Tab-separated table of C-alpha atoms in Angstrom:
chain	number	residue	atom	x	y	z
A	1445	MET	CA	-18.497	-0.797	40.372
A	1446	SER	CA	-21.386	0.470	38.981
A	1447	TRP	CA	-19.412	2.036	36.086
A	1448	TRP	CA	-18.013	-1.114	35.053
A	1449	THR	CA	-20.420	-2.277	32.425
A	1450	PRO	CA	-20.254	-5.220	29.917
A	1451	GLU	CA	-20.100	-2.456	27.310
A	1452	LEU	CA	-17.268	-0.539	28.785
A	1453	ALA	CA	-15.551	-3.869	29.159
A	1454	ALA	CA	-16.171	-4.853	25.837
A	1455	ILE	CA	-14.273	-1.275	24.560
A	1456	VAL	CA	-11.716	-1.562	27.102
A	1457	PHE	CA	-10.860	-5.164	26.012
A	1458	SER	CA	-10.856	-4.319	22.140
A	1459	VAL	CA	-8.610	-1.466	22.915
A	1460	LEU	CA	-6.079	-3.431	24.903
A	1461	GLN	CA	-6.257	-6.001	22.164
A	1462	ALA	CA	-5.469	-3.460	19.412
A	1463	LEU	CA	-2.367	-2.311	21.614
A	1464	VAL	CA	-1.244	-5.870	22.502
A	1465	ILE	CA	-1.443	-6.638	18.551
A	1466	LEU	CA	0.390	-3.257	17.567
A	1467	LEU	CA	3.201	-3.989	20.121
A	1468	ALA	CA	3.738	-7.429	18.957
A	1469	VAL	CA	3.915	-6.605	15.550
A	1470	VAL	CA	6.313	-3.693	15.950
A	1471	LEU	CA	8.561	-6.095	18.303
A	1472	LEU	CA	8.084	-8.905	15.916
A	1473	GLY	CA	9.304	-6.517	12.918
A	1474	ALA	CA	12.584	-5.393	15.051
A	1475	VAL	CA	13.186	-8.860	15.898
A	1476	MET	CA	13.184	-9.997	12.608
A	1477	THR	CA	16.061	-7.720	11.676
A	1478	VAL	CA	18.203	-9.770	13.893
A	1479	VAL	CA	16.673	-13.348	12.905
A	1480	GLU	CA	17.303	-12.665	9.401
A	1481	ARG	CA	21.006	-12.105	9.792
A	1482	ARG	CA	21.593	-15.056	11.856
A	1483	LEU	CA	19.398	-17.296	9.177
A	1484	LEU	CA	21.160	-15.416	6.303
A	1485	GLY	CA	24.676	-16.523	7.921
A	1486	ALA	CA	23.426	-19.762	8.544
A	1487	TRP	CA	22.421	-20.655	4.738
A	1488	GLN	CA	25.580	-18.890	3.686
A	1489	ASP	CA	27.967	-21.315	6.017
A	1490	ARG	CA	29.161	-18.248	8.071
A	1491	TYR	CA	27.929	-17.074	11.461
A	1492	GLY	CA	26.259	-13.749	11.279
A	1493	PRO	CA	25.898	-11.694	14.302
A	1494	ASN	CA	26.794	-13.786	17.513
A	1495	ARG	CA	29.000	-11.746	19.522
A	1496	VAL	CA	26.442	-9.981	22.127
A	1497	GLY	CA	24.948	-11.962	24.493
A	1498	PRO	CA	24.612	-15.746	24.277
A	1499	PHE	CA	24.410	-17.077	20.728
A	1500	GLY	CA	24.257	-13.301	19.749
A	1501	SER	CA	20.630	-13.049	21.357
A	1502	LEU	CA	21.269	-9.173	22.530
A	1503	GLN	CA	22.242	-7.881	19.190
A	1504	LEU	CA	18.840	-6.462	18.805
A	1505	VAL	CA	19.329	-4.191	22.128
A	1506	ALA	CA	23.001	-3.037	21.058
A	1507	ASP	CA	21.261	-2.239	17.427
A	1508	MET	CA	18.331	-0.324	19.358
A	1509	ILE	CA	20.391	1.732	21.628
A	1510	LYS	CA	22.823	2.677	18.706
A	1511	ILE	CA	19.684	3.824	16.319
A	1512	PHE	CA	18.256	5.872	19.383
A	1513	PHE	CA	21.559	7.651	20.089
A	1514	LYS	CA	22.428	8.580	16.511
A	1515	GLU	CA	22.242	12.077	15.596
A	1516	ASP	CA	18.975	12.777	14.224
A	1517	TRP	CA	19.975	14.869	11.006
A	1518	VAL	CA	17.743	16.872	8.655
A	1519	PRO	CA	20.110	17.771	5.571
A	1520	PRO	CA	20.053	21.656	4.751
A	1521	PHE	CA	19.108	21.103	1.237
A	1522	ALA	CA	16.057	18.977	1.904
A	1523	ASP	CA	12.203	19.814	2.086
A	1524	LYS	CA	11.886	19.717	5.752
A	1525	ARG	CA	8.224	19.095	6.012
A	1526	LEU	CA	7.953	16.091	3.817
A	1527	PHE	CA	11.507	14.680	4.943
A	1528	VAL	CA	10.094	14.046	8.385
A	1529	LEU	CA	6.455	13.102	7.071
A	1530	ALA	CA	7.671	10.211	5.021
A	1531	PRO	CA	9.038	7.654	7.225
A	1532	GLY	CA	5.704	8.336	9.096
A	1533	ILE	CA	3.733	7.250	6.370
A	1534	ALA	CA	6.014	3.854	5.879
A	1535	MET	CA	5.257	2.932	9.305
A	1536	ALA	CA	1.879	4.004	9.864
A	1537	THR	CA	0.341	2.684	6.721
A	1538	LEU	CA	1.807	-0.617	7.371
A	1539	LEU	CA	0.736	-1.030	11.116
A	1540	LEU	CA	-2.761	0.228	10.060
A	1541	SER	CA	-3.117	-2.799	7.576
A	1542	PHE	CA	-2.947	-5.443	10.398
A	1543	MET	CA	-6.188	-3.809	11.645
A	1544	ILE	CA	-7.700	-5.947	9.196
A	1545	ILE	CA	-6.087	-9.597	10.142
A	1546	PRO	CA	-8.032	-11.970	12.202
A	1547	ILE	CA	-5.531	-13.618	14.249
A	1548	THR	CA	-7.729	-16.183	16.041
A	1549	PRO	CA	-11.365	-16.579	16.035
A	1550	GLY	CA	-11.659	-14.212	18.802
A	1551	TRP	CA	-8.712	-11.979	18.463
A	1552	GLY	CA	-8.115	-9.306	15.324
A	1553	VAL	CA	-8.625	-5.607	15.401
A	1554	ALA	CA	-11.537	-4.708	13.312
A	1555	ASP	CA	-13.836	-6.760	11.320
A	1556	LEU	CA	-14.046	-5.008	8.159
A	1557	ASN	CA	-16.504	-5.955	5.381
A	1558	ILE	CA	-14.206	-4.188	2.970
A	1559	GLY	CA	-11.085	-6.066	4.473
A	1560	ILE	CA	-9.091	-6.832	1.508
A	1561	LEU	CA	-9.490	-3.485	-0.286
A	1562	PHE	CA	-8.637	-1.374	2.968
A	1563	PHE	CA	-4.965	-3.533	2.431
A	1564	LEU	CA	-4.844	-2.517	-1.033
A	1565	ALA	CA	-5.570	0.933	0.049
A	1566	MET	CA	-2.870	1.213	2.306
A	1567	ALA	CA	-0.571	-0.521	0.083
A	1568	GLY	CA	-1.445	2.320	-2.397
A	1569	ILE	CA	-0.642	4.994	-0.008
A	1570	ASN	CA	2.565	3.466	1.457
A	1571	VAL	CA	4.193	4.316	-1.976
A	1572	TYR	CA	4.211	8.092	-0.964
A	1573	ALA	CA	6.925	7.278	1.779
A	1574	VAL	CA	9.336	6.154	-0.727
A	1575	LEU	CA	8.098	9.016	-3.075
A	1576	PHE	CA	8.321	11.704	-0.623
A	1577	GLY	CA	11.346	10.631	1.171
A	1578	GLY	CA	13.355	10.254	-2.011
A	1579	TRP	CA	12.063	13.650	-3.500
A	1580	ALA	CA	12.546	15.504	-0.246
A	1581	SER	CA	16.082	14.113	0.360
A	1582	ALA	CA	17.137	16.118	-2.855
A	1583	SER	CA	19.753	13.547	-3.940
A	1584	LYS	CA	20.289	11.941	-7.024
A	1585	TYR	CA	20.508	8.461	-5.849
A	1586	ALA	CA	17.579	8.863	-3.432
A	1587	LEU	CA	15.241	10.408	-6.189
A	1588	ILE	CA	16.688	7.190	-8.732
A	1589	GLY	CA	15.507	4.928	-5.860
A	1590	ALA	CA	12.266	6.803	-5.330
A	1591	LEU	CA	11.524	6.702	-9.254
A	1592	ARG	CA	12.311	2.887	-9.618
A	1593	VAL	CA	10.086	2.232	-6.483
A	1594	SER	CA	6.901	3.976	-7.539
A	1595	ALA	CA	7.322	2.365	-11.044
A	1596	GLN	CA	7.565	-1.296	-9.794
A	1597	THR	CA	5.072	-0.561	-6.905
A	1598	LEU	CA	2.375	0.594	-9.356
A	1599	SER	CA	2.887	-2.334	-11.942
A	1600	TYR	CA	2.784	-4.750	-9.234
A	1601	GLU	CA	-0.033	-3.524	-7.219
A	1602	VAL	CA	-1.873	-3.838	-10.122
A	1603	PHE	CA	-1.943	-7.587	-10.476
A	1604	MET	CA	-1.592	-8.180	-6.626
A	1605	GLY	CA	-5.262	-6.593	-6.512
A	1606	LEU	CA	-6.331	-8.837	-9.272
A	1607	SER	CA	-4.666	-12.177	-7.828
A	1608	LEU	CA	-6.830	-11.971	-4.515
A	1609	MET	CA	-10.014	-11.203	-6.642
A	1610	GLY	CA	-10.243	-15.335	-7.181
A	1611	VAL	CA	-10.286	-15.910	-3.381
A	1612	VAL	CA	-12.529	-12.950	-2.967
A	1613	ALA	CA	-14.955	-14.560	-5.728
A	1614	LEU	CA	-14.704	-18.240	-4.397
A	1615	THR	CA	-15.778	-16.767	-1.079
A	1616	GLY	CA	-18.219	-13.946	-2.060
A	1617	SER	CA	-16.560	-11.417	0.323
A	1618	PHE	CA	-13.746	-9.147	1.024
A	1619	ASN	CA	-13.905	-9.607	4.958
A	1620	LEU	CA	-11.119	-11.912	5.882
A	1621	ARG	CA	-12.772	-13.541	8.462
A	1622	ASP	CA	-15.488	-15.234	6.210
A	1623	ILE	CA	-12.227	-15.849	3.863
A	1624	VAL	CA	-10.432	-17.743	6.833
A	1625	GLN	CA	-14.136	-19.609	7.466
A	1626	ALA	CA	-14.837	-20.465	3.763
A	1627	GLN	CA	-11.421	-22.482	4.020
A	1628	GLU	CA	-12.850	-24.839	6.379
A	1629	GLY	CA	-12.577	-28.047	4.029
A	1630	LEU	CA	-9.777	-27.009	1.754
A	1631	TRP	CA	-7.284	-24.330	1.825
A	1632	PHE	CA	-7.416	-21.574	-0.867
A	1633	VAL	CA	-3.912	-22.425	-2.007
A	1634	VAL	CA	-4.886	-25.468	-4.099
A	1635	PRO	CA	-7.986	-24.042	-6.240
A	1636	GLN	CA	-6.067	-20.560	-6.423
A	1637	PHE	CA	-2.296	-21.960	-6.757
A	1638	PHE	CA	-1.744	-19.292	-9.377
A	1639	GLY	CA	-3.393	-16.609	-7.275
A	1640	PHE	CA	-1.128	-17.760	-4.647
A	1641	VAL	CA	1.835	-17.578	-6.434
A	1642	THR	CA	1.263	-13.881	-8.095
A	1643	PHE	CA	0.286	-12.574	-4.879
A	1644	MET	CA	3.603	-13.735	-3.444
A	1645	ILE	CA	5.783	-11.908	-5.928
A	1646	ALA	CA	3.707	-8.860	-5.866
A	1647	GLY	CA	4.078	-9.274	-1.799
A	1648	ILE	CA	7.769	-9.145	-2.244
A	1649	ALA	CA	7.832	-6.319	-4.627
A	1650	VAL	CA	5.360	-4.105	-2.953
A	1651	THR	CA	7.425	-4.420	0.189
A	1652	HIS	CA	10.602	-4.023	-1.834
A	1653	ARG	CA	12.502	-6.883	-0.679
A	1654	HIS	CA	15.027	-9.121	-2.381
A	1655	PRO	CA	15.129	-9.898	-5.173
A	1656	PHE	CA	13.082	-7.246	-6.031
A	1657	ASP	CA	15.093	-4.322	-4.001
A	1658	GLN	CA	16.100	-2.273	-7.032
A	1659	PRO	CA	14.995	0.745	-5.229
A	1660	GLU	CA	17.420	0.378	-2.657
A	1661	ALA	CA	20.179	-1.612	-4.560
A	1662	GLU	CA	23.069	-1.079	-2.199
A	1663	GLN	CA	25.609	-1.625	-5.021
A	1664	GLU	CA	24.352	0.803	-7.530
A	1665	LEU	CA	22.485	3.399	-5.626
A	1666	ALA	CA	23.804	2.909	-2.236
A	1667	ASP	CA	20.671	2.236	-0.388
A	1668	GLY	CA	18.531	4.587	-2.647
A	1669	TYR	CA	15.540	6.370	-1.272
A	1670	HIS	CA	16.482	6.463	2.497
A	1671	ILE	CA	20.556	7.442	1.980
A	1672	GLU	CA	20.137	10.891	3.602
A	1673	TYR	CA	18.126	9.309	6.490
A	1674	SER	CA	19.631	9.009	9.942
A	1675	SER	CA	18.801	7.907	13.369
A	1676	MET	CA	15.393	6.599	14.185
A	1677	LYS	CA	13.888	8.060	10.913
A	1678	PHE	CA	16.051	5.570	9.116
A	1679	GLY	CA	15.092	2.997	11.766
A	1680	MET	CA	11.320	3.690	10.832
A	1681	PHE	CA	12.238	3.016	7.353
A	1682	PHE	CA	14.095	-0.073	8.395
A	1683	ILE	CA	11.688	-1.567	10.552
A	1684	GLY	CA	8.861	-0.424	8.338
A	1685	GLU	CA	10.025	-3.011	5.900
A	1686	TYR	CA	10.168	-5.886	8.234
A	1687	VAL	CA	6.618	-5.138	9.252
A	1688	GLY	CA	5.659	-5.234	5.490
A	1689	MET	CA	7.236	-8.513	5.499
A	1690	VAL	CA	5.290	-9.850	8.404
A	1691	LEU	CA	2.046	-8.369	7.173
A	1692	ILE	CA	2.638	-9.935	3.950
A	1693	SER	CA	3.285	-13.284	5.348
A	1694	ALA	CA	0.196	-13.174	8.112
A	1695	LEU	CA	-2.065	-12.029	4.850
A	1696	ILE	CA	-0.586	-15.276	2.729
A	1697	THR	CA	-1.278	-17.340	5.526
A	1698	THR	CA	-5.100	-16.002	6.026
A	1699	LEU	CA	-5.945	-15.820	2.352
A	1700	PHE	CA	-4.180	-18.986	1.171
A	1701	PHE	CA	-3.224	-21.142	4.235
A	1702	GLY	CA	-6.688	-21.291	6.236
A	1703	GLY	CA	-5.503	-18.786	8.924
A	1704	TRP	CA	-5.778	-20.137	12.377
A	1705	GLN	CA	-7.510	-23.467	10.876
A	1706	GLY	CA	-5.488	-26.711	11.670
A	1707	PRO	CA	-5.609	-29.951	13.722
A	1708	LEU	CA	-4.381	-30.322	17.442
A	1709	LEU	CA	-2.541	-27.090	18.258
A	1710	PRO	CA	-4.533	-23.953	19.592
A	1711	PRO	CA	-5.842	-21.565	16.685
A	1712	PHE	CA	-2.895	-18.753	17.615
A	1713	LEU	CA	-0.121	-21.294	17.255
A	1714	TRP	CA	-1.386	-22.523	13.950
A	1715	PHE	CA	-1.489	-18.748	12.578
A	1716	ALA	CA	1.931	-18.034	14.222
A	1717	LEU	CA	3.733	-21.379	12.756
A	1718	LYS	CA	2.257	-20.557	9.209
A	1719	THR	CA	3.260	-16.914	9.475
A	1720	ALA	CA	6.757	-17.834	10.761
A	1721	PHE	CA	7.207	-20.167	7.887
A	1722	PHE	CA	6.394	-17.618	5.309
A	1723	LEU	CA	8.774	-15.150	6.862
A	1724	MET	CA	11.415	-17.829	6.543
A	1725	LEU	CA	10.780	-18.176	2.895
A	1726	PHE	CA	11.170	-14.281	2.473
A	1727	VAL	CA	14.549	-14.530	3.911
A	1728	LEU	CA	15.466	-17.842	2.104
A	1729	LEU	CA	14.490	-16.015	-1.210
A	1730	ARG	CA	17.229	-13.081	-0.265
A	1731	ALA	CA	19.914	-15.870	0.566
A	1732	ALA	CA	19.436	-17.727	-2.478
A	1733	LEU	CA	18.233	-15.540	-5.377
A	1734	PRO	CA	20.293	-13.072	-7.414
A	1735	ARG	CA	19.105	-9.607	-8.078
A	1736	PRO	CA	17.617	-9.185	-11.702
A	1737	ARG	CA	18.295	-6.208	-13.995
A	1738	TYR	CA	15.682	-3.463	-13.325
A	1739	ASP	CA	14.084	-3.668	-16.766
A	1740	ARG	CA	13.294	-7.461	-16.511
A	1741	VAL	CA	11.844	-6.980	-13.262
A	1742	MET	CA	9.184	-4.274	-15.115
A	1743	GLN	CA	8.741	-6.819	-17.955
A	1744	PHE	CA	8.186	-9.784	-15.713
A	1745	GLY	CA	5.336	-8.104	-14.057
A	1746	TRP	CA	3.206	-6.969	-16.955
A	1747	LYS	CA	4.201	-9.549	-19.511
A	1748	VAL	CA	4.064	-12.835	-17.157
A	1749	CYS	CA	2.232	-12.206	-13.863
A	1750	LEU	CA	-0.477	-9.915	-15.188
A	1751	PRO	CA	-1.817	-12.314	-17.776
A	1752	ILE	CA	-1.503	-15.227	-15.369
A	1753	THR	CA	-3.566	-13.309	-12.746
A	1754	LEU	CA	-5.976	-12.642	-15.482
A	1755	LEU	CA	-6.526	-16.047	-16.625
A	1756	ASN	CA	-6.559	-17.283	-13.504
A	1757	LEU	CA	-9.642	-14.839	-12.830
A	1758	LEU	CA	-11.483	-15.798	-15.954
A	1759	VAL	CA	-11.079	-19.640	-15.589
A	1760	THR	CA	-12.123	-19.045	-11.422
A	1761	GLY	CA	-15.108	-17.233	-12.776
A	1762	ALA	CA	-16.058	-19.996	-15.345
A	1763	VAL	CA	-15.988	-22.642	-12.393
A	1764	ILE	CA	-18.131	-20.586	-10.179
A	1765	LEU	CA	-20.618	-20.130	-12.870
A	1766	ALA	CA	-20.422	-23.565	-13.962
A	1767	ARG	CA	-20.831	-24.908	-10.427
A	1768	ALA	CA	-23.889	-22.659	-9.693
A	1769	SER	CA	-26.050	-23.573	-12.823
B	419	MET	CA	-21.835	9.681	11.285
B	420	GLU	CA	-23.159	13.123	10.607
B	421	LEU	CA	-19.947	14.641	12.200
B	422	ALA	CA	-17.558	12.640	10.481
B	423	PHE	CA	-19.095	13.758	7.266
B	424	TYR	CA	-18.806	17.277	8.391
B	425	ALA	CA	-15.293	16.809	9.371
B	426	SER	CA	-14.046	15.033	6.469
B	427	ALA	CA	-15.740	17.425	4.439
B	428	LEU	CA	-14.242	20.435	6.139
B	429	VAL	CA	-10.557	18.846	5.544
B	430	ALA	CA	-11.352	18.124	1.915
B	431	LEU	CA	-12.382	21.807	1.550
B	432	LEU	CA	-9.211	23.310	3.156
B	433	ALA	CA	-6.791	20.580	1.297
B	434	SER	CA	-8.330	21.720	-1.808
B	435	LEU	CA	-8.001	25.415	-1.022
B	436	GLY	CA	-4.137	24.415	-0.023
B	437	VAL	CA	-3.837	22.751	-3.576
B	438	VAL	CA	-4.941	26.221	-5.275
B	439	THR	CA	-3.035	28.538	-3.281
B	440	GLY	CA	0.372	26.407	-2.618
B	441	THR	CA	2.954	27.484	-4.421
B	442	ASN	CA	5.378	24.323	-4.425
B	443	PRO	CA	4.198	21.956	-6.762
B	444	VAL	CA	4.595	18.742	-4.570
B	445	HIS	CA	3.308	20.551	-1.621
B	446	ALA	CA	0.189	21.281	-3.685
B	447	LEU	CA	0.141	17.632	-4.757
B	448	LEU	CA	0.309	16.298	-1.190
B	449	TYR	CA	-2.677	18.444	-0.452
B	450	LEU	CA	-4.579	16.910	-3.620
B	451	ILE	CA	-3.997	13.491	-1.660
B	452	VAL	CA	-5.134	14.647	1.536
B	453	SER	CA	-8.271	16.044	-0.188
B	454	LEU	CA	-8.909	12.932	-2.154
B	455	ILE	CA	-8.808	11.061	0.886
B	456	SER	CA	-11.160	12.887	2.838
B	457	VAL	CA	-13.462	12.554	0.123
B	458	ALA	CA	-13.119	9.045	0.323
B	459	LEU	CA	-13.996	9.705	4.155
B	460	THR	CA	-17.069	11.414	3.247
B	461	PHE	CA	-18.122	8.208	0.975
B	462	PHE	CA	-17.606	6.312	4.291
B	463	ALA	CA	-19.777	8.575	6.493
B	464	LEU	CA	-22.199	8.531	3.731
B	465	GLY	CA	-22.813	4.569	3.904
B	466	ALA	CA	-20.498	3.752	0.586
B	467	PRO	CA	-17.551	1.951	2.074
B	468	PHE	CA	-16.814	-0.104	-1.337
B	469	ALA	CA	-16.925	3.407	-3.184
B	470	GLY	CA	-14.620	4.700	-0.409
B	471	ALA	CA	-12.078	2.107	-0.600
B	472	LEU	CA	-12.017	2.418	-4.225
B	473	GLN	CA	-11.454	6.349	-4.158
B	474	VAL	CA	-8.601	5.508	-2.276
B	475	ILE	CA	-7.042	2.917	-4.159
B	476	VAL	CA	-7.813	4.370	-7.428
B	477	TYR	CA	-7.294	8.101	-7.312
B	478	ALA	CA	-5.084	8.672	-4.008
B	479	GLY	CA	-3.058	5.297	-4.526
B	480	ALA	CA	-2.596	5.196	-8.248
B	481	ILE	CA	-3.411	8.355	-10.241
B	482	MET	CA	-1.764	10.566	-7.854
B	483	VAL	CA	1.366	8.641	-7.770
B	484	LEU	CA	1.716	9.296	-11.473
B	485	PHE	CA	1.143	12.947	-10.543
B	486	VAL	CA	3.855	13.268	-8.027
B	487	PHE	CA	6.075	10.931	-10.621
B	488	VAL	CA	5.910	13.319	-13.061
B	489	VAL	CA	6.428	16.491	-11.035
B	490	MET	CA	9.207	14.930	-9.233
B	491	MET	CA	11.231	14.609	-12.177
B	492	LEU	CA	10.695	18.292	-13.687
B	493	ASN	CA	12.817	19.823	-11.092
B	494	LEU	CA	10.819	22.980	-10.622
B	495	GLY	CA	12.927	25.628	-8.767
B	496	SER	CA	12.228	29.185	-7.681
B	497	ASP	CA	11.285	30.255	-11.216
B	498	ALA	CA	8.417	27.926	-10.807
B	499	SER	CA	7.159	29.362	-7.520
B	500	ALA	CA	7.409	32.949	-8.989
B	501	GLN	CA	5.308	31.747	-11.700
B	502	GLU	CA	2.778	30.392	-9.723
B	503	ARG	CA	2.594	33.513	-7.540
B	504	ALA	CA	2.078	35.685	-10.483
B	505	TRP	CA	-0.865	33.405	-11.375
B	506	LEU	CA	-2.325	34.164	-7.780
B	507	LYS	CA	-3.163	37.876	-8.909
B	508	PRO	CA	-6.822	38.826	-8.137
B	509	ARG	CA	-7.006	39.598	-11.897
B	510	THR	CA	-6.704	36.047	-13.028
B	511	TRP	CA	-8.905	34.333	-10.222
B	512	VAL	CA	-11.701	36.841	-9.923
B	513	GLY	CA	-13.665	35.561	-12.941
B	514	PRO	CA	-13.439	32.199	-12.183
B	515	SER	CA	-14.398	32.701	-8.357
B	516	ILE	CA	-17.527	34.479	-9.432
B	517	LEU	CA	-18.630	31.454	-11.562
B	518	ALA	CA	-17.718	29.009	-8.913
B	519	GLY	CA	-19.628	31.074	-6.439
B	520	LEU	CA	-22.795	31.015	-8.325
B	521	LEU	CA	-22.324	27.209	-8.753
B	522	LEU	CA	-22.079	27.293	-4.849
B	523	LEU	CA	-25.153	29.101	-4.528
B	524	ALA	CA	-27.141	26.902	-6.853
B	525	LEU	CA	-25.779	23.817	-4.748
B	526	LEU	CA	-26.847	25.460	-1.419
B	527	GLY	CA	-30.230	26.286	-2.648
B	528	THR	CA	-30.900	22.696	-3.745
B	529	LEU	CA	-29.425	21.193	-0.371
B	530	LEU	CA	-31.866	23.782	1.533
B	531	ARG	CA	-34.743	22.981	0.078
B	532	GLY	CA	-34.012	19.158	-0.188
B	533	ASP	CA	-34.548	16.856	2.682
B	534	VAL	CA	-30.635	16.531	3.890
B	535	ALA	CA	-31.666	13.852	6.334
B	536	ARG	CA	-32.434	11.299	3.570
B	537	VAL	CA	-28.994	11.699	1.767
B	538	ILE	CA	-26.970	11.462	5.023
B	539	GLY	CA	-27.157	8.258	7.413
B	540	GLY	CA	-28.907	6.164	4.678
B	541	THR	CA	-28.231	2.419	4.361
B	542	SER	CA	-24.870	0.933	3.655
B	543	ILE	CA	-24.081	0.145	0.087
B	544	ASP	CA	-21.692	-2.977	-0.320
B	545	ALA	CA	-19.795	-4.239	-3.312
B	546	GLN	CA	-22.156	-6.601	-4.200
B	547	ALA	CA	-24.831	-3.908	-4.757
B	548	VAL	CA	-22.474	-1.830	-6.897
B	549	GLY	CA	-21.565	-4.654	-8.653
B	550	GLY	CA	-25.289	-5.506	-9.242
B	551	LEU	CA	-25.950	-2.132	-10.563
B	552	LEU	CA	-22.922	-2.199	-12.972
B	553	PHE	CA	-23.396	-5.328	-14.602
B	554	GLY	CA	-27.570	-4.970	-14.940
B	555	PRO	CA	-29.047	-1.628	-15.774
B	556	TRP	CA	-25.768	-0.179	-16.473
B	557	LEU	CA	-24.155	-2.432	-18.522
B	558	LEU	CA	-23.773	-0.481	-21.838
B	559	VAL	CA	-22.230	2.550	-20.055
B	560	VAL	CA	-19.497	0.145	-18.345
B	561	GLU	CA	-19.263	-1.547	-21.643
B	562	LEU	CA	-18.571	1.712	-23.413
B	563	ALA	CA	-16.168	2.852	-20.898
B	564	ALA	CA	-14.122	-0.190	-21.206
B	565	MET	CA	-13.894	0.291	-25.054
B	566	LEU	CA	-12.670	4.149	-24.142
B	567	LEU	CA	-10.112	2.376	-22.099
B	568	LEU	CA	-8.986	-0.083	-24.547
B	569	ALA	CA	-8.382	2.769	-27.212
B	570	ALA	CA	-6.427	4.574	-24.588
B	571	LEU	CA	-4.237	1.766	-24.143
B	572	VAL	CA	-3.814	1.201	-27.611
B	573	THR	CA	-2.951	4.665	-28.292
B	574	ALA	CA	-0.324	4.819	-25.409
B	575	SER	CA	1.035	1.212	-26.092
B	576	HIS	CA	1.629	2.614	-29.903
B	577	LEU	CA	3.225	6.230	-28.769
B	578	GLY	CA	5.421	4.460	-26.503
B	579	ARG	CA	6.683	1.746	-28.840
B	580	ASP	CA	10.283	1.944	-30.012
B	581	ALA	CA	10.944	1.822	-33.738
B	582	GLU	CA	11.703	-1.536	-35.167
B	583	PRO	CA	15.263	-2.190	-35.347
B	584	ASP	CA	15.683	-2.894	-39.104
B	585	ARG	CA	13.660	0.117	-40.376
B	586	ALA	CA	15.339	2.305	-38.085
B	587	SER	CA	18.769	1.428	-39.168
B	588	GLY	CA	17.839	1.878	-42.938
B	589	GLY	CA	17.027	-1.606	-43.860
B	590	GLU	CA	20.400	-3.766	-44.566
B	591	SER	CA	18.453	-6.717	-46.863
């Protein structure tokens, strides 16, 4: 086995690692669709889907079979190229963002020095999925949904970046591994509490989950930007939303709650438990909160969250400087 | 890294050509986004990952979204593409092309005379170095740009403001 050199082994190992993480994320996104419905049921005093298999555990299989065998239809009035491109962007940008997340000390796809910026860039490009999807559908509801989502995402991305800068300033690096290591003694949620709150709000808004799901709002827009999509193209938007949820939960864990760090349990279990906790929080928010009016959402972003993040950054900077001198 | 640079530069060139020759405005914007992202990739290849990431976040992620946003609402139909086609007649583009060609010649001349290897494959410049330069020797320029942006912000806020309700209704008191 002369060709099996240590370098080759390292390459094969990291490629396999990346594939495992990719598959795990997509599967987790798919499983979350069912878990969410069951949890919503539990919190709203009803059963949720419990007919397929024991305790409804095979619901996911039934959903997958249904969605794969639906007719894949492109409306004749749609702009075909963009219509096909949009779900791909939705899925790809979110999956690529998982590249930067360190899962355990040894696991993680890439160790990028610009870690957080890479996530922000991917979140920025992710907007086009909804924009192009809504425009290419050539339908009123889809267009209104796309307009809403672009305005909402742009507004909330502004302070999403700013809310993370406190963490970056405390660590002195954009690299997520460094950020996790800097939280050895104290999780960043304590010194950066306002950063955490605003990032959480911005994260929900950017993945357009309830209560920031105006772009989809079933009651007024009949599902908004993906109304004309069917079969797996719709499936990609749908799973993409849950992948986004997993991504934001994993990022909150990494940035504010010490990532894999914790006593007794192995690192991976800590990471998984913390991420699962925030996934539950996402679902609980959907179960508990009503949807605010669209203009209120925009005002809340610009008039409440943006000033809070700016003040937070200012105070953080002052404290760091005072400590250094 | 040189291969990555030339590949992304080629993509940027082709995509920019697509922006100019395309007749569908939204497709042209899509080409422009691709072009901006490939320019970001050339930054990465040149060893400036921070500039590359900012290029994607600011230009491809924020500014172009606003462009697409506006064009989407214009509802441009077949009239617009007929107009675009009319603008693509040689009489319109020959003049600017000659000027652009002269610029290209000047650029190629400088590149061929200079040391190319010194430009590509240099050291990697991280965020700290960029920040140190911006808030060190170039502080005045940064402050001037900040003032310019503040002025633009105030103007936009003034233009976008609704008329005060009591003045608009004629003043009851």
